[in-house]
CSV table of C-alpha atoms in Angstrom, one decimal:
chain,number,residue,atom,x,y,z
A,252,MET,CA,0.8,0.2,-0.3
A,253,SER,CA,1.5,3.7,-1.0
A,254,ASP,CA,0.3,6.7,0.2
A,255,ARG,CA,0.9,9.7,-2.6
A,256,SER,CA,0.3,13.6,-1.4
A,257,THR,CA,-1.5,14.7,-5.4
A,258,PRO,CA,-4.7,11.9,-5.8
A,259,ASP,CA,-8.7,13.0,-4.5
A,260,ARG,CA,-8.9,12.0,-1.4
A,261,SER,CA,-12.8,13.5,-0.8
A,262,THR,CA,-14.8,10.3,-1.7
A,263,ALA,CA,-12.6,8.4,0.7
A,264,ARG,CA,-12.7,10.8,3.6
A,265,ARG,CA,-16.3,11.3,3.5
A,266,LEU,CA,-16.9,7.7,3.1
A,267,ALA,CA,-14.3,7.1,6.2
A,268,ALA,CA,-16.4,10.3,8.4
A,269,GLU,CA,-19.5,8.0,7.8
A,270,SER,CA,-18.3,5.2,8.5
A,271,VAL,CA,-15.9,6.5,12.0
A,272,ALA,CA,-19.4,8.0,12.8
A,273,ALA,CA,-22.1,5.2,12.3
A,274,GLY,CA,-19.4,3.1,14.8
A,275,GLU,CA,-18.5,1.1,11.8
A,276,PRO,CA,-14.8,2.4,11.8
A,277,THR,CA,-13.6,-0.8,8.9
A,278,ALA,CA,-17.1,-0.6,6.6
A,279,TRP,CA,-15.6,2.3,4.2
A,280,PHE,CA,-12.6,0.0,2.7
A,281,GLU,CA,-15.0,-2.4,0.5
A,282,THR,CA,-17.5,1.0,-0.7
A,283,LEU,CA,-14.3,2.7,-1.7
A,284,TYR,CA,-12.6,-0.2,-3.7
A,285,ALA,CA,-16.2,-1.1,-5.1
A,286,ALA,CA,-17.2,2.2,-6.1
A,287,ALA,CA,-13.0,2.3,-7.7
A,288,GLU,CA,-13.4,-0.5,-9.7
A,289,GLN,CA,-16.5,0.8,-11.5
A,290,GLY,CA,-14.6,4.0,-11.9
A,291,ALA,CA,-17.1,6.8,-9.6
A,292,ALA,CA,-13.9,7.0,-7.3
A,293,VAL,CA,-9.8,6.9,-6.5
A,294,VAL,CA,-8.3,4.3,-3.8
A,295,PRO,CA,-5.1,7.3,-2.8
A,296,TRP,CA,-3.2,4.7,-2.0
A,297,ALA,CA,-3.0,2.8,-5.0
A,298,ASP,CA,-0.1,4.0,-7.1
A,299,LEU,CA,0.1,0.2,-8.9
A,300,GLU,CA,4.9,0.2,-7.7
A,301,PRO,CA,5.9,-0.9,-4.5
A,302,ASN,CA,5.9,1.9,-1.9
A,303,PRO,CA,9.7,3.6,-2.1
A,304,LEU,CA,10.5,3.2,1.7
A,305,LEU,CA,9.8,-0.3,1.2
A,306,VAL,CA,11.7,-0.3,-1.5
A,307,ARG,CA,14.5,1.6,0.2
A,308,TRP,CA,14.7,-0.8,3.2
A,309,ALA,CA,15.1,-3.7,0.8
A,310,VAL,CA,17.7,-2.2,-1.0
A,311,ALA,CA,20.2,-1.5,2.3
A,312,GLY,CA,20.1,-4.7,2.8
A,313,ARG,CA,17.7,-4.3,5.5
A,314,ALA,CA,15.6,-8.5,4.5
A,315,THR,CA,17.0,-11.2,4.1
A,316,GLY,CA,14.8,-12.7,1.5
A,317,ARG,CA,13.8,-16.4,3.9
A,318,GLY,CA,11.0,-16.7,6.0
A,319,ARG,CA,7.3,-16.6,6.2
A,320,ALA,CA,5.9,-12.6,5.2
A,321,VAL,CA,2.6,-11.4,5.7
A,322,VAL,CA,1.3,-8.4,4.2
A,323,LEU,CA,-1.1,-6.2,6.0
A,324,GLY,CA,-3.9,-4.5,4.1
A,325,CYS,CA,-2.3,-5.8,1.1
A,326,GLY,CA,-4.4,-3.5,-1.0
A,327,LEU,CA,-4.0,-4.3,-5.1
A,328,GLY,CA,-0.7,-6.4,-4.3
A,329,ASP,CA,2.1,-4.9,-5.2
A,330,ASP,CA,4.1,-4.8,-1.9
A,331,ALA,CA,3.2,-7.7,-1.8
A,332,GLU,CA,4.8,-8.9,-5.0
A,333,TYR,CA,8.2,-7.1,-4.0
A,334,LEU,CA,8.4,-9.2,-0.8
A,335,ALA,CA,7.7,-12.6,-3.2
A,336,GLY,CA,10.0,-11.4,-5.4
A,337,LEU,CA,12.8,-11.0,-2.7
A,338,GLY,CA,11.9,-14.1,-2.3
A,339,TYR,CA,9.9,-14.1,1.1
A,340,ASP,CA,7.0,-16.9,2.0
A,341,VAL,CA,4.4,-14.3,1.6
A,342,VAL,CA,0.7,-13.6,2.6
A,343,ALA,CA,-1.2,-10.9,2.0
A,344,PHE,CA,-4.5,-9.9,3.3
A,345,ASP,CA,-7.1,-7.0,2.9
A,346,ILE,CA,-10.8,-7.1,4.9
A,347,ALA,CA,-12.0,-5.3,0.8
A,348,PRO,CA,-13.2,-8.8,-1.0
A,349,THR,CA,-12.5,-6.2,-3.6
A,350,ALA,CA,-9.5,-5.3,-3.5
A,351,VAL,CA,-8.2,-8.9,-2.9
A,352,ALA,CA,-9.8,-9.7,-6.1
A,353,ALA,CA,-8.4,-7.6,-7.6
A,354,ALA,CA,-4.5,-8.4,-6.8
A,355,ARG,CA,-5.3,-11.9,-7.3
A,356,ARG,CA,-6.5,-10.1,-11.1
A,357,ARG,CA,-3.4,-8.4,-11.5
A,358,PHE,CA,-0.7,-10.8,-10.7
A,359,PRO,CA,-2.5,-14.8,-12.2
A,360,SER,CA,0.8,-16.1,-11.5
A,361,THR,CA,1.7,-14.9,-8.0
A,362,THR,CA,2.5,-16.9,-5.5
A,363,VAL,CA,1.4,-14.7,-2.6
A,364,ASP,CA,-1.6,-16.6,-0.9
A,365,TYR,CA,-4.4,-13.4,-1.0
A,366,ARG,CA,-7.1,-13.8,1.8
A,367,VAL,CA,-9.6,-11.6,2.9
A,368,ALA,CA,-9.3,-11.1,6.0
A,369,ASP,CA,-9.7,-8.3,9.3
A,370,LEU,CA,-6.7,-7.0,11.2
A,371,LEU,CA,-9.2,-6.4,13.7
A,372,GLU,CA,-9.9,-10.0,14.3
A,373,LEU,CA,-7.2,-12.3,13.1
A,374,PRO,CA,-7.3,-16.4,12.6
A,375,PRO,CA,-5.7,-17.5,15.6
A,376,ASP,CA,-3.3,-19.7,13.6
A,377,TRP,CA,-1.7,-16.4,12.4
A,378,ILE,CA,-0.1,-15.3,16.0
A,379,GLY,CA,3.4,-15.4,15.9
A,380,ALA,CA,3.4,-16.8,12.4
A,381,PHE,CA,5.1,-14.7,11.0
A,382,ASP,CA,8.9,-14.1,10.2
A,383,LEU,CA,8.3,-10.4,8.7
A,384,VAL,CA,5.3,-8.5,9.5
A,385,LEU,CA,5.0,-5.5,6.8
A,386,GLU,CA,2.8,-2.5,8.1
A,387,VAL,CA,2.2,0.5,5.2
A,388,TYR,CA,-0.4,2.9,5.8
A,389,THR,CA,-2.6,0.6,7.2
A,390,VAL,CA,-3.1,1.7,11.0
A,391,GLN,CA,-2.6,5.8,9.5
A,392,VAL,CA,-6.2,5.4,8.7
A,393,LEU,CA,-7.8,4.4,11.9
A,394,LEU,CA,-9.0,5.9,15.3
A,395,GLY,CA,-9.4,5.4,18.6
A,396,GLU,CA,-10.2,1.9,19.4
A,397,ALA,CA,-9.8,0.5,16.0
A,398,ARG,CA,-6.0,1.8,16.0
A,399,ARG,CA,-4.9,0.6,19.2
A,400,THR,CA,-6.1,-2.5,18.1
A,401,ALA,CA,-4.8,-2.9,14.5
A,402,ILE,CA,-1.1,-2.0,15.9
A,403,ALA,CA,-1.8,-4.8,18.7
A,404,ASN,CA,-2.6,-7.1,16.3
A,405,SER,CA,0.2,-5.9,13.5
A,406,ALA,CA,2.3,-7.1,17.1
A,407,ALA,CA,0.9,-10.3,17.5
A,408,LEU,CA,1.8,-11.6,13.8
A,409,VAL,CA,5.6,-11.5,14.4
A,410,GLY,CA,7.0,-15.1,15.3
A,411,PRO,CA,10.3,-15.5,18.0
A,412,GLY,CA,13.4,-13.8,15.4
A,413,GLY,CA,10.6,-11.9,13.9
A,414,ARG,CA,10.6,-8.4,12.7
A,415,LEU,CA,7.1,-5.8,11.9
A,416,LEU,CA,8.1,-3.2,9.8
A,417,VAL,CA,6.0,-0.2,9.9
A,418,LEU,CA,5.8,2.8,7.1
A,419,ALA,CA,3.0,5.6,8.5
A,420,ARG,CA,3.1,9.3,8.7
A,421,ALA,CA,3.9,11.3,11.3
A,422,ARG,CA,3.1,13.8,13.3
A,423,ASP,CA,4.3,15.8,16.5
A,424,SER,CA,2.3,14.6,19.3
A,425,ASP,CA,0.2,17.7,20.1
A,426,GLY,CA,0.3,18.3,16.4
A,427,ASP,CA,-3.4,18.8,14.4
A,428,PRO,CA,-3.6,15.3,12.9
A,429,GLY,CA,-6.6,16.7,10.2
A,430,GLN,CA,-8.0,14.5,8.0
A,431,MET,CA,-7.5,10.8,7.0
A,432,PRO,CA,-4.8,9.6,7.1
A,433,TRP,CA,-4.8,10.4,10.5
A,434,PRO,CA,-0.1,10.3,11.1
A,435,LEU,CA,0.6,8.6,14.0
A,436,THR,CA,2.6,10.2,16.5
A,437,ARG,CA,6.2,9.2,18.0
A,438,ALA,CA,4.3,7.9,21.1
A,439,GLU,CA,1.1,5.4,18.8
A,440,ILE,CA,5.0,4.0,17.0
A,441,ASP,CA,6.3,3.1,20.8
A,442,ALA,CA,3.3,1.1,21.7
A,443,PHE,CA,3.8,-1.6,18.4
A,444,ALA,CA,6.6,-2.5,20.9
A,445,VAL,CA,4.3,-5.1,23.3
A,446,GLY,CA,5.8,-7.7,25.4
A,447,ASP,CA,9.0,-8.7,24.1
A,448,LEU,CA,8.7,-7.6,20.1
A,449,VAL,CA,11.9,-4.5,20.4
A,450,ALA,CA,12.2,-1.2,19.0
A,451,THR,CA,14.9,-1.5,16.9
A,452,ASP,CA,15.9,1.2,14.3
A,453,VAL,CA,12.7,4.4,14.6
A,454,ASP,CA,13.8,6.9,12.5
A,455,GLU,CA,11.3,9.8,11.1
A,456,VAL,CA,11.8,10.6,6.7
A,457,LEU,CA,11.0,13.2,4.6
A,458,ASP,CA,10.1,11.4,1.6
A,459,ASP,CA,10.7,12.0,-2.2
A,460,GLU,CA,7.2,13.5,-3.0
A,461,ASP,CA,6.8,17.1,-3.6
A,462,PRO,CA,5.7,18.7,-0.4
A,463,PRO,CA,7.8,15.9,1.0
A,464,VAL,CA,5.4,14.4,3.5
A,465,ARG,CA,7.0,13.2,7.1
A,466,ARG,CA,6.8,9.3,7.7
A,467,TRP,CA,8.0,7.0,10.4
A,468,VAL,CA,10.1,4.0,9.1
A,469,ALA,CA,9.9,1.6,12.6
A,470,GLU,CA,11.2,-1.5,12.9
A,471,PHE,CA,10.8,-4.0,15.2
A,472,HIS,CA,12.5,-7.5,16.4
A,473,ARG,CA,11.2,-10.5,19.0
A,474,PRO,CA,14.1,-12.5,20.5
A,475,SER,CA,14.3,-16.0,19.2
A,476,ALA,CA,12.4,-18.0,21.4
């Protein structure tokens, strides 16, 4: 999942606001993807290429290409396919069936196991089952209890000796969260360190957009059993 600064976010923001007001914080994802499928909306984070910060992280030698990886909120599949190309055995999931179907169509010969699943209600057999967990711009489109649960569940997927990579918009603790996507504070990034999951690198960077956007690139590690 990527996150450009310039696309039309009006429909996504309206749907998100309506969904949150109705007490259904994730219902709007399928609505948005279905509307985009009909040409009636734009999915603002669908750049149809792997996230540049993920690529930068991998090129810097951080990706081992070994073991089982999971991509949260995989959207149309570009980040999942990138990890698969590095050698990972990848599971990628999204709550929106339309997104998952589109990813499967885009990559008909894929080795990625695309699933429809909810980050807020994970399959029990996924807990602690992955060597690499990739969270790209999913938590930042949730608020309140949904955000807290998504953070905790992201961490719960990491197996012994595994890592979690979080990419997200950044803001100061006293900064205005503004409109969706709602950036994460340093305290929210630190909240991913649940139990024995330890933050090993937390960097705030400016991306290459015009104007540049503040981003977190945070990596966490769970000790081997």
